[in-house]
Amino acid sequence: QVQLVESGGGLVQAGGSLRLSCVASGSIFSINDMGWYRQAPGKQRELVARISSGDSTNYADSVKGRFTISRDNAKNTVYLQMNSLKPEDTGVYYCNVQGRQRSLFQFHTWGQGTQVTVSS
Protein backbone atom coordinates (compact mmCIF):
# COMPACT_ATOMS: atom_id res chain seq x y z
CA GLN A 1 0.00 0.00 0.00
CA VAL A 2 0.87 3.65 -0.36
CA GLN A 3 0.32 6.20 2.39
CA LEU A 4 0.29 9.98 2.22
CA VAL A 5 1.08 12.28 5.11
CA GLU A 6 0.21 15.96 4.76
CA SER A 7 1.46 18.84 6.86
CA GLY A 8 1.63 22.61 6.87
CA GLY A 9 -1.96 23.68 7.30
CA GLY A 10 -3.07 26.18 9.89
CA LEU A 11 -4.63 29.54 10.61
CA VAL A 12 -3.32 32.60 8.79
CA GLN A 13 -4.49 36.14 8.18
CA ALA A 14 -5.54 37.28 4.74
CA GLY A 15 -2.49 38.19 2.70
CA GLY A 16 -0.34 35.65 4.50
CA SER A 17 1.38 32.52 3.28
CA LEU A 18 1.43 28.83 4.04
CA ARG A 19 3.36 25.91 2.58
CA LEU A 20 1.75 22.48 2.45
CA SER A 21 3.76 19.29 2.13
CA CYS A 22 2.69 15.76 1.28
CA VAL A 23 5.01 12.79 1.59
CA ALA A 24 4.22 9.48 -0.07
CA SER A 25 5.58 6.27 1.40
CA GLY A 26 5.13 2.55 1.07
CA SER A 27 5.46 0.18 -1.82
CA ILE A 28 6.18 2.75 -4.53
CA PHE A 29 7.74 1.91 -7.87
CA SER A 30 6.99 5.16 -9.63
CA ILE A 31 4.88 8.29 -9.20
CA ASN A 32 3.05 10.03 -12.02
CA ASP A 33 0.72 12.91 -11.22
CA MET A 34 0.68 14.61 -7.83
CA GLY A 35 -1.86 17.19 -6.85
CA TRP A 36 -3.73 19.21 -4.30
CA TYR A 37 -7.48 19.51 -3.96
CA ARG A 38 -9.56 21.43 -1.46
CA GLN A 39 -13.03 21.26 -0.03
CA ALA A 40 -14.76 24.20 1.57
CA PRO A 41 -17.72 23.70 3.92
CA GLY A 42 -20.84 22.87 1.95
CA LYS A 43 -18.96 22.68 -1.35
CA GLN A 44 -17.59 19.93 -3.53
CA ARG A 45 -13.93 19.02 -3.57
CA GLU A 46 -12.12 20.93 -6.29
CA LEU A 47 -8.76 20.82 -7.97
CA VAL A 48 -6.27 23.41 -6.76
CA ALA A 49 -3.12 22.38 -8.63
CA ARG A 50 -1.51 19.34 -10.24
CA ILE A 51 1.98 18.50 -11.40
CA SER A 52 2.95 15.71 -13.74
CA SER A 53 6.02 13.51 -13.67
CA GLY A 54 7.42 15.81 -16.35
CA ASP A 55 6.78 18.87 -14.16
CA SER A 56 3.88 20.17 -16.23
CA THR A 57 1.52 22.06 -13.99
CA ASN A 58 -2.05 23.23 -14.06
CA TYR A 59 -3.89 25.44 -11.60
CA ALA A 60 -7.40 26.44 -10.78
CA ASP A 61 -8.08 29.92 -12.14
CA SER A 62 -8.77 31.17 -8.62
CA VAL A 63 -5.21 30.45 -7.45
CA LYS A 64 -3.15 31.28 -10.53
CA GLY A 65 -0.38 33.71 -9.71
CA ARG A 66 -0.71 33.08 -5.97
CA PHE A 67 -0.05 29.35 -5.50
CA THR A 68 2.88 27.28 -6.74
CA ILE A 69 3.01 23.50 -6.84
CA SER A 70 6.34 21.68 -6.92
CA ARG A 71 7.67 18.20 -6.28
CA ASP A 72 10.83 16.52 -5.03
CA ASN A 73 10.99 13.12 -6.68
CA ALA A 74 13.86 11.93 -4.51
CA LYS A 75 11.67 12.47 -1.44
CA ASN A 76 8.34 11.41 -3.01
CA THR A 77 7.03 14.77 -1.85
CA VAL A 78 4.75 17.39 -3.33
CA TYR A 79 4.52 20.94 -2.05
CA LEU A 80 1.99 23.73 -2.38
CA GLN A 81 3.27 27.21 -1.69
CA MET A 82 0.29 29.47 -1.03
CA ASN A 83 0.83 33.23 -1.04
CA SER A 84 -1.55 36.17 -0.81
CA LEU A 85 -4.10 33.95 0.86
CA LYS A 86 -7.74 35.00 0.84
CA PRO A 87 -10.62 33.97 3.12
CA GLU A 88 -12.13 32.05 0.20
CA ASP A 89 -9.06 29.79 0.22
CA THR A 90 -10.29 28.34 3.50
CA GLY A 91 -10.97 24.63 3.43
CA VAL A 92 -9.54 21.18 3.90
CA TYR A 93 -6.68 20.55 1.50
CA TYR A 94 -6.14 17.02 0.26
CA CYS A 95 -3.08 15.58 -1.40
CA ASN A 96 -3.60 13.15 -4.27
CA VAL A 97 -0.91 10.94 -5.77
CA GLN A 98 -1.09 8.49 -8.65
CA GLY A 99 1.54 5.99 -9.65
CA ARG A 100 2.58 2.37 -9.69
CA GLN A 101 3.45 0.09 -6.79
CA ARG A 102 6.36 -2.34 -6.72
CA SER A 103 3.82 -5.04 -7.51
CA LEU A 104 3.23 -2.98 -10.69
CA PHE A 105 -0.39 -2.41 -9.72
CA GLN A 106 -1.41 1.20 -10.10
CA PHE A 107 -2.33 3.26 -7.09
CA HIS A 108 -4.43 6.39 -6.67
CA THR A 109 -4.22 7.58 -3.09
CA TRP A 110 -5.66 10.47 -1.08
CA GLY A 111 -4.21 12.04 2.01
CA GLN A 112 -6.19 12.56 5.18
CA GLY A 113 -6.51 16.31 4.61
CA THR A 114 -5.09 19.35 6.33
CA GLN A 115 -7.15 22.35 7.41
CA VAL A 116 -6.32 25.78 6.04
CA THR A 117 -8.17 28.71 7.58
CA VAL A 118 -7.69 32.26 6.32
CA SER A 119 -9.12 35.00 8.52
CA SER A 120 -10.17 38.36 7.14
Coordinates of C-alpha atoms in Angstrom, one line a residue:
Q1 CA 0.0 0.0 0.0
V2 CA 0.9 3.6 -0.4
Q3 CA 0.3 6.2 2.4
L4 CA 0.3 10.0 2.2
V5 CA 1.1 12.3 5.1
E6 CA 0.2 16.0 4.8
S7 CA 1.5 18.8 6.9
G8 CA 1.6 22.6 6.9
G9 CA -2.0 23.7 7.3
G10 CA -3.1 26.2 9.9
L11 CA -4.6 29.5 10.6
V12 CA -3.3 32.6 8.8
Q13 CA -4.5 36.1 8.2
A14 CA -5.5 37.3 4.7
G15 CA -2.5 38.2 2.7
G16 CA -0.3 35.7 4.5
S17 CA 1.4 32.5 3.3
L18 CA 1.4 28.8 4.0
R19 CA 3.4 25.9 2.6
L20 CA 1.7 22.5 2.4
S21 CA 3.8 19.3 2.1
C22 CA 2.7 15.8 1.3
V23 CA 5.0 12.8 1.6
A24 CA 4.2 9.5 -0.1
S25 CA 5.6 6.3 1.4
G26 CA 5.1 2.5 1.1
S27 CA 5.5 0.2 -1.8
I28 CA 6.2 2.7 -4.5
F29 CA 7.7 1.9 -7.9
S30 CA 7.0 5.2 -9.6
I31 CA 4.9 8.3 -9.2
N32 CA 3.0 10.0 -12.0
D33 CA 0.7 12.9 -11.2
M34 CA 0.7 14.6 -7.8
G35 CA -1.9 17.2 -6.8
W36 CA -3.7 19.2 -4.3
Y37 CA -7.5 19.5 -4.0
R38 CA -9.6 21.4 -1.5
Q39 CA -13.0 21.3 0.0
A40 CA -14.8 24.2 1.6
P41 CA -17.7 23.7 3.9
G42 CA -20.8 22.9 1.9
K43 CA -19.0 22.7 -1.3
Q44 CA -17.6 19.9 -3.5
R45 CA -13.9 19.0 -3.6
E46 CA -12.1 20.9 -6.3
L47 CA -8.8 20.8 -8.0
V48 CA -6.3 23.4 -6.8
A49 CA -3.1 22.4 -8.6
R50 CA -1.5 19.3 -10.2
I51 CA 2.0 18.5 -11.4
S52 CA 3.0 15.7 -13.7
S53 CA 6.0 13.5 -13.7
G54 CA 7.4 15.8 -16.3
D55 CA 6.8 18.9 -14.2
S56 CA 3.9 20.2 -16.2
T57 CA 1.5 22.1 -14.0
N58 CA -2.0 23.2 -14.1
Y59 CA -3.9 25.4 -11.6
A60 CA -7.4 26.4 -10.8
D61 CA -8.1 29.9 -12.1
S62 CA -8.8 31.2 -8.6
V63 CA -5.2 30.4 -7.5
K64 CA -3.1 31.3 -10.5
G65 CA -0.4 33.7 -9.7
R66 CA -0.7 33.1 -6.0
F67 CA -0.1 29.4 -5.5
T68 CA 2.9 27.3 -6.7
I69 CA 3.0 23.5 -6.8
S70 CA 6.3 21.7 -6.9
R71 CA 7.7 18.2 -6.3
D72 CA 10.8 16.5 -5.0
N73 CA 11.0 13.1 -6.7
A74 CA 13.9 11.9 -4.5
K75 CA 11.7 12.5 -1.4
N76 CA 8.3 11.4 -3.0
T77 CA 7.0 14.8 -1.8
V78 CA 4.7 17.4 -3.3
Y79 CA 4.5 20.9 -2.1
L80 CA 2.0 23.7 -2.4
Q81 CA 3.3 27.2 -1.7
M82 CA 0.3 29.5 -1.0
N83 CA 0.8 33.2 -1.0
S84 CA -1.6 36.2 -0.8
L85 CA -4.1 33.9 0.9
K86 CA -7.7 35.0 0.8
P87 CA -10.6 34.0 3.1
E88 CA -12.1 32.1 0.2
D89 CA -9.1 29.8 0.2
T90 CA -10.3 28.3 3.5
G91 CA -11.0 24.6 3.4
V92 CA -9.5 21.2 3.9
Y93 CA -6.7 20.6 1.5
Y94 CA -6.1 17.0 0.3
C95 CA -3.1 15.6 -1.4
N96 CA -3.6 13.2 -4.3
V97 CA -0.9 10.9 -5.8
Q98 CA -1.1 8.5 -8.6
G99 CA 1.5 6.0 -9.7
R100 CA 2.6 2.4 -9.7
Q101 CA 3.4 0.1 -6.8
R102 CA 6.4 -2.3 -6.7
S103 CA 3.8 -5.0 -7.5
L104 CA 3.2 -3.0 -10.7
F105 CA -0.4 -2.4 -9.7
Q106 CA -1.4 1.2 -10.1
F107 CA -2.3 3.3 -7.1
H108 CA -4.4 6.4 -6.7
T109 CA -4.2 7.6 -3.1
W110 CA -5.7 10.5 -1.1
G111 CA -4.2 12.0 2.0
Q112 CA -6.2 12.6 5.2
G113 CA -6.5 16.3 4.6
T114 CA -5.1 19.3 6.3
Q115 CA -7.1 22.4 7.4
V116 CA -6.3 25.8 6.0
T117 CA -8.2 28.7 7.6
V118 CA -7.7 32.3 6.3
S119 CA -9.1 35.0 8.5
S120 CA -10.2 38.4 7.1

